[in-house]
Short mmCIF file of C-alpha atoms and ligand atoms in Angstrom, two decimals:
data_model
loop_
_atom_site.label_atom_id
_atom_site.label_comp_id
_atom_site.label_asym_id
_atom_site.label_seq_id
_atom_site.Cartn_x
_atom_site.Cartn_y
_atom_site.Cartn_z
CA UNK A 1 108.41 108.92 93.05
CA UNK A 2 108.45 105.28 92.04
CA UNK A 3 107.04 103.15 94.83
CA UNK A 4 107.77 99.55 95.72
CA UNK A 5 105.43 97.99 98.29
CA UNK A 6 106.53 94.98 100.34
CA UNK A 7 103.85 92.76 101.83
CA UNK A 8 103.54 89.37 103.52
CA UNK A 9 99.80 88.76 103.65
CA UNK A 10 96.38 90.33 103.23
CA UNK A 11 97.70 93.57 101.76
CA UNK A 12 94.89 95.88 102.86
CA UNK A 13 97.34 98.74 103.49
CA UNK A 14 98.86 98.17 100.06
CA UNK A 15 95.35 98.35 98.56
CA UNK A 16 94.67 101.57 100.50
CA UNK A 17 97.85 103.09 99.05
CA UNK A 18 97.04 101.85 95.54
CA UNK A 19 93.53 103.30 95.76
CA UNK A 20 94.87 106.61 97.08
CA UNK A 21 97.38 106.80 94.20
CA UNK A 22 94.66 105.98 91.70
CA UNK A 23 92.34 108.60 93.23
CA UNK A 24 95.05 111.23 92.77
CA UNK A 25 95.52 111.74 96.52
CA UNK A 26 99.27 111.15 96.30
CA UNK A 27 100.39 113.38 93.44
CA UNK A 28 103.68 112.33 91.87
CA UNK A 29 103.52 108.73 93.11
CA UNK A 30 103.44 105.65 90.91
CA UNK A 31 103.40 102.08 92.26
CA UNK A 32 106.01 100.23 90.23
CA UNK A 33 105.88 96.86 91.96
CA UNK A 34 104.38 94.90 94.86
CA UNK A 35 106.64 92.20 96.29
CA UNK A 36 105.57 89.51 98.74
CA UNK A 37 107.82 87.15 100.65
CA UNK A 38 104.90 84.69 100.69
CA UNK A 39 103.69 82.99 97.52
CA UNK A 40 100.12 82.70 98.82
CA UNK A 41 99.75 86.28 100.08
CA UNK A 42 96.24 87.49 99.27
CA UNK A 43 97.68 90.92 98.56
CA UNK A 44 99.44 89.66 95.42
CA UNK A 45 96.09 88.92 93.80
CA UNK A 46 94.68 92.26 94.97
CA UNK A 47 97.64 94.07 93.38
CA UNK A 48 97.33 92.13 90.12
CA UNK A 49 93.61 92.97 89.97
CA UNK A 50 94.63 96.63 90.09
CA UNK A 51 97.01 96.20 87.20
CA UNK A 52 100.10 96.45 89.41
CA UNK A 53 103.08 94.18 88.73
CA UNK A 54 103.18 91.79 91.68
CA UNK A 55 105.90 89.28 92.44
CA UNK A 56 106.50 86.66 95.13
CA UNK A 57 110.10 86.28 96.26
CA UNK A 58 110.06 83.60 98.91
CA UNK A 59 112.73 83.34 101.56
CA UNK A 60 112.59 79.55 101.57
CA UNK A 61 115.77 77.96 100.21
CA UNK A 62 117.68 81.24 100.27
CA UNK A 63 119.91 82.92 102.79
CA UNK A 64 118.72 86.28 104.08
CA UNK A 65 121.38 87.99 101.95
CA UNK A 66 120.29 86.17 98.79
CA UNK A 67 116.64 86.93 99.50
CA UNK A 68 117.28 90.63 100.03
CA UNK A 69 119.61 90.81 97.03
CA UNK A 70 116.84 89.42 94.84
CA UNK A 71 114.32 91.90 96.23
CA UNK A 72 116.77 94.76 95.69
CA UNK A 73 117.43 93.72 92.12
CA UNK A 74 113.69 93.76 91.33
CA UNK A 75 113.31 97.15 93.03
CA UNK A 76 116.23 98.46 91.01
CA UNK A 77 114.93 97.01 87.74
CA UNK A 78 111.59 98.71 88.42
CA UNK A 79 113.45 101.97 89.25
CA UNK A 80 111.93 102.14 92.72
CA UNK A 81 113.10 105.06 94.85
CA UNK A 82 110.70 104.81 97.79
CA UNK A 83 109.71 101.62 99.62
CA UNK A 84 106.54 101.13 101.67
CA UNK A 85 106.44 98.20 104.06
CA UNK A 86 102.80 97.18 104.40
CA UNK A 87 102.48 94.23 106.72
CA UNK A 88 105.91 92.97 105.65
CA UNK A 89 106.79 90.62 108.48
CA UNK A 90 110.56 90.39 108.05
CA UNK A 91 113.36 92.45 109.53
CA UNK A 92 115.50 94.18 106.93
CA UNK A 93 119.27 93.96 107.18
CA UNK A 94 121.47 97.03 107.71
CA UNK A 95 122.71 96.66 104.11
CA UNK A 96 119.17 96.78 102.75
CA UNK A 97 118.30 99.80 104.88
CA UNK A 98 121.51 101.51 103.79
CA UNK A 99 120.58 100.99 100.13
CA UNK A 100 117.35 102.97 100.72
CA UNK A 101 118.38 105.17 103.65
CA UNK A 102 115.54 107.54 104.59
CA UNK A 103 113.40 106.10 101.79
CA UNK A 104 111.67 103.21 103.57
CA UNK A 105 108.33 103.72 105.33
CA UNK A 106 106.55 101.30 107.64
CA UNK A 107 103.13 101.15 109.26
CA UNK A 108 102.77 99.72 112.74
CA UNK A 109 99.51 99.05 114.61
CA UNK A 110 100.31 100.89 117.85
CA UNK A 111 101.33 104.32 119.07
CA UNK A 112 105.09 103.86 118.91
CA UNK A 113 107.29 103.73 120.89
CA UNK A 114 104.68 101.68 122.78
CA UNK A 115 104.33 98.06 121.75
CA UNK A 116 106.89 97.55 118.98
CA UNK A 117 107.35 94.14 117.36
CA UNK A 118 104.83 91.39 116.86
CA UNK A 119 101.21 91.36 118.06
CA UNK A 120 101.08 95.06 118.89
CA UNK A 121 97.30 95.03 119.37
CA UNK A 122 97.53 92.08 121.80
CA UNK A 123 100.33 93.84 123.67
CA UNK A 124 98.14 96.95 124.00
CA UNK A 125 95.16 94.96 125.31
CA UNK A 126 97.29 93.02 127.77
CA UNK A 127 98.91 96.21 129.04
CA UNK A 128 95.47 97.71 129.64
CA UNK A 129 95.95 100.99 127.76
CA UNK A 130 92.78 102.99 127.09
CA UNK A 131 94.03 104.32 123.78
CA UNK A 132 96.17 102.80 121.09
CA UNK A 133 96.47 103.63 117.40
CA UNK A 134 98.85 103.41 114.51
CA UNK A 135 102.15 104.91 113.43
CA UNK A 136 103.80 105.51 110.08
CA UNK A 137 107.55 105.94 110.47
CA UNK A 138 110.80 105.89 108.57
CA UNK A 139 112.67 102.61 108.93
CA UNK A 140 116.10 102.56 110.48
CA UNK A 141 118.25 99.76 111.91
CA UNK A 142 116.22 99.50 115.10
CA UNK A 143 112.90 97.68 115.30
CA UNK A 144 109.91 100.02 114.81
CA UNK A 145 112.05 102.90 116.03
CA UNK A 146 112.71 105.30 113.13
CA UNK A 147 111.45 108.90 112.97
CA UNK A 148 107.65 109.14 113.21
CA UNK A 149 105.85 110.69 110.24
CA UNK A 150 102.20 110.36 111.30
CA UNK A 151 100.12 108.82 114.09
CA UNK A 152 96.41 108.34 114.80
CA UNK A 153 94.76 107.56 118.12
CA UNK A 154 92.16 104.82 118.49
CA UNK A 155 90.18 104.15 121.71
CA UNK A 156 90.35 100.76 123.38
CA UNK A 157 86.93 99.55 124.54
CA UNK A 158 86.36 97.44 127.66
CA UNK A 159 84.92 94.58 125.63
CA UNK A 160 87.59 94.66 122.91
CA UNK A 161 89.25 91.50 121.66
CA UNK A 162 92.45 91.45 119.60
CA UNK A 163 90.19 91.16 116.55
CA UNK A 164 87.87 94.08 117.30
CA UNK A 165 90.73 96.38 118.33
CA UNK A 166 92.78 95.38 115.26
CA UNK A 167 89.83 96.11 112.99
CA UNK A 168 89.31 99.58 114.54
CA UNK A 169 93.00 100.39 114.21
CA UNK A 170 93.14 99.08 110.63
CA UNK A 171 90.55 101.63 109.46
CA UNK A 172 92.85 104.38 110.71
CA UNK A 173 95.96 102.69 109.30
CA UNK A 174 94.62 102.98 105.78
CA UNK A 175 94.02 106.74 106.08
CA UNK A 176 97.21 107.43 108.01
CA UNK A 177 99.46 105.59 105.58
CA UNK A 178 98.07 107.42 102.56
CA UNK A 179 98.48 110.78 104.32
CA UNK A 180 102.01 110.06 105.47
CA UNK A 181 103.01 108.83 102.02
CA UNK A 182 101.54 111.94 100.40
CA UNK A 183 103.65 114.08 102.73
CA UNK A 184 106.85 112.18 101.98
CA UNK A 185 106.25 112.18 98.22
CA UNK A 186 105.51 115.92 98.29
CA UNK A 187 108.87 116.51 99.98
CA UNK A 188 107.23 119.18 102.16
CA UNK A 189 108.86 118.07 105.40
CA UNK A 190 112.17 118.26 107.13
CA UNK A 191 113.73 115.95 109.66
CA UNK A 192 115.17 117.73 112.68
CA UNK A 193 116.82 115.17 114.92
CA UNK A 194 114.09 112.56 115.28
CA UNK A 195 111.29 114.97 114.46
CA UNK A 196 109.59 114.95 111.08
CA UNK A 197 108.17 118.43 110.66
CA UNK A 198 105.78 119.65 107.95
CA UNK A 199 107.07 122.62 105.94
C1 GAR B 1 98.67 95.78 109.65
O1 GAR B 1 97.87 95.90 110.80
C2 GAR B 1 100.05 96.38 109.88
O2 GAR B 1 100.03 97.53 110.67
C3 GAR B 1 100.71 95.24 110.61
O3 GAR B 1 100.29 94.08 109.93
C4 GAR B 1 99.00 94.32 109.38
C5 GAR B 1 99.06 94.02 107.90
O4 GAR B 1 97.78 94.10 107.34
N1 GAR B 1 102.13 95.37 110.59
C6 GAR B 1 102.90 95.02 111.62
O5 GAR B 1 102.48 94.53 112.64
C7 GAR B 1 104.39 95.29 111.40
N2 GAR B 1 105.10 95.12 112.62
P1 GAR B 1 97.60 94.25 105.77
O6 GAR B 1 98.41 93.13 105.13
O7 GAR B 1 96.13 94.06 105.54
O8 GAR B 1 98.09 95.62 105.37
#
């Protein structure tokens, strides 16, 4: 499987995936490119330091269609057949999703379907839940709503801030994403309705 990872910022999930690939924990996976929609994303540097081709394709000055077309052409040129969204903070169009139907993964910092969208950790704190976590799911046309591959639970402490809760969830995100990706790359799963079941 040739992976393309899309980021917008820090890129710690991308680094976790890159380190897992390098450690041999995701047999059959090769990261072919990291693409950021932000020129100054710290993750670009982190990818380059790991010898991964990393490219910024900014949205500025382009329509959404042009932006996505450019991303798709890079993914195609790099022969990418599986996309991992890792803190990529843009919604993908139906056309983009169609081009990689069932082959786009995302990580979200809550136990979906609770708290989709932006600021999931803040939403969890404000709602007063005692547990939150993270979810890796397939991407479909609806926001943070595709079939769930893997989830991890994280406790919410009484004295948590958005920062402390986010940090606790992030530790689990890194492990969960690598595990979910290993499952998808292995092909040892089937999707029954919305359920992703290990074979
Ligand atoms: C992560 O917490 C990820 O789950 C979240 O952004 C952060 C990116 O961190 N993604 C979303 O909220 C998507 N809706 P990273 O750049 O260090 O991986």
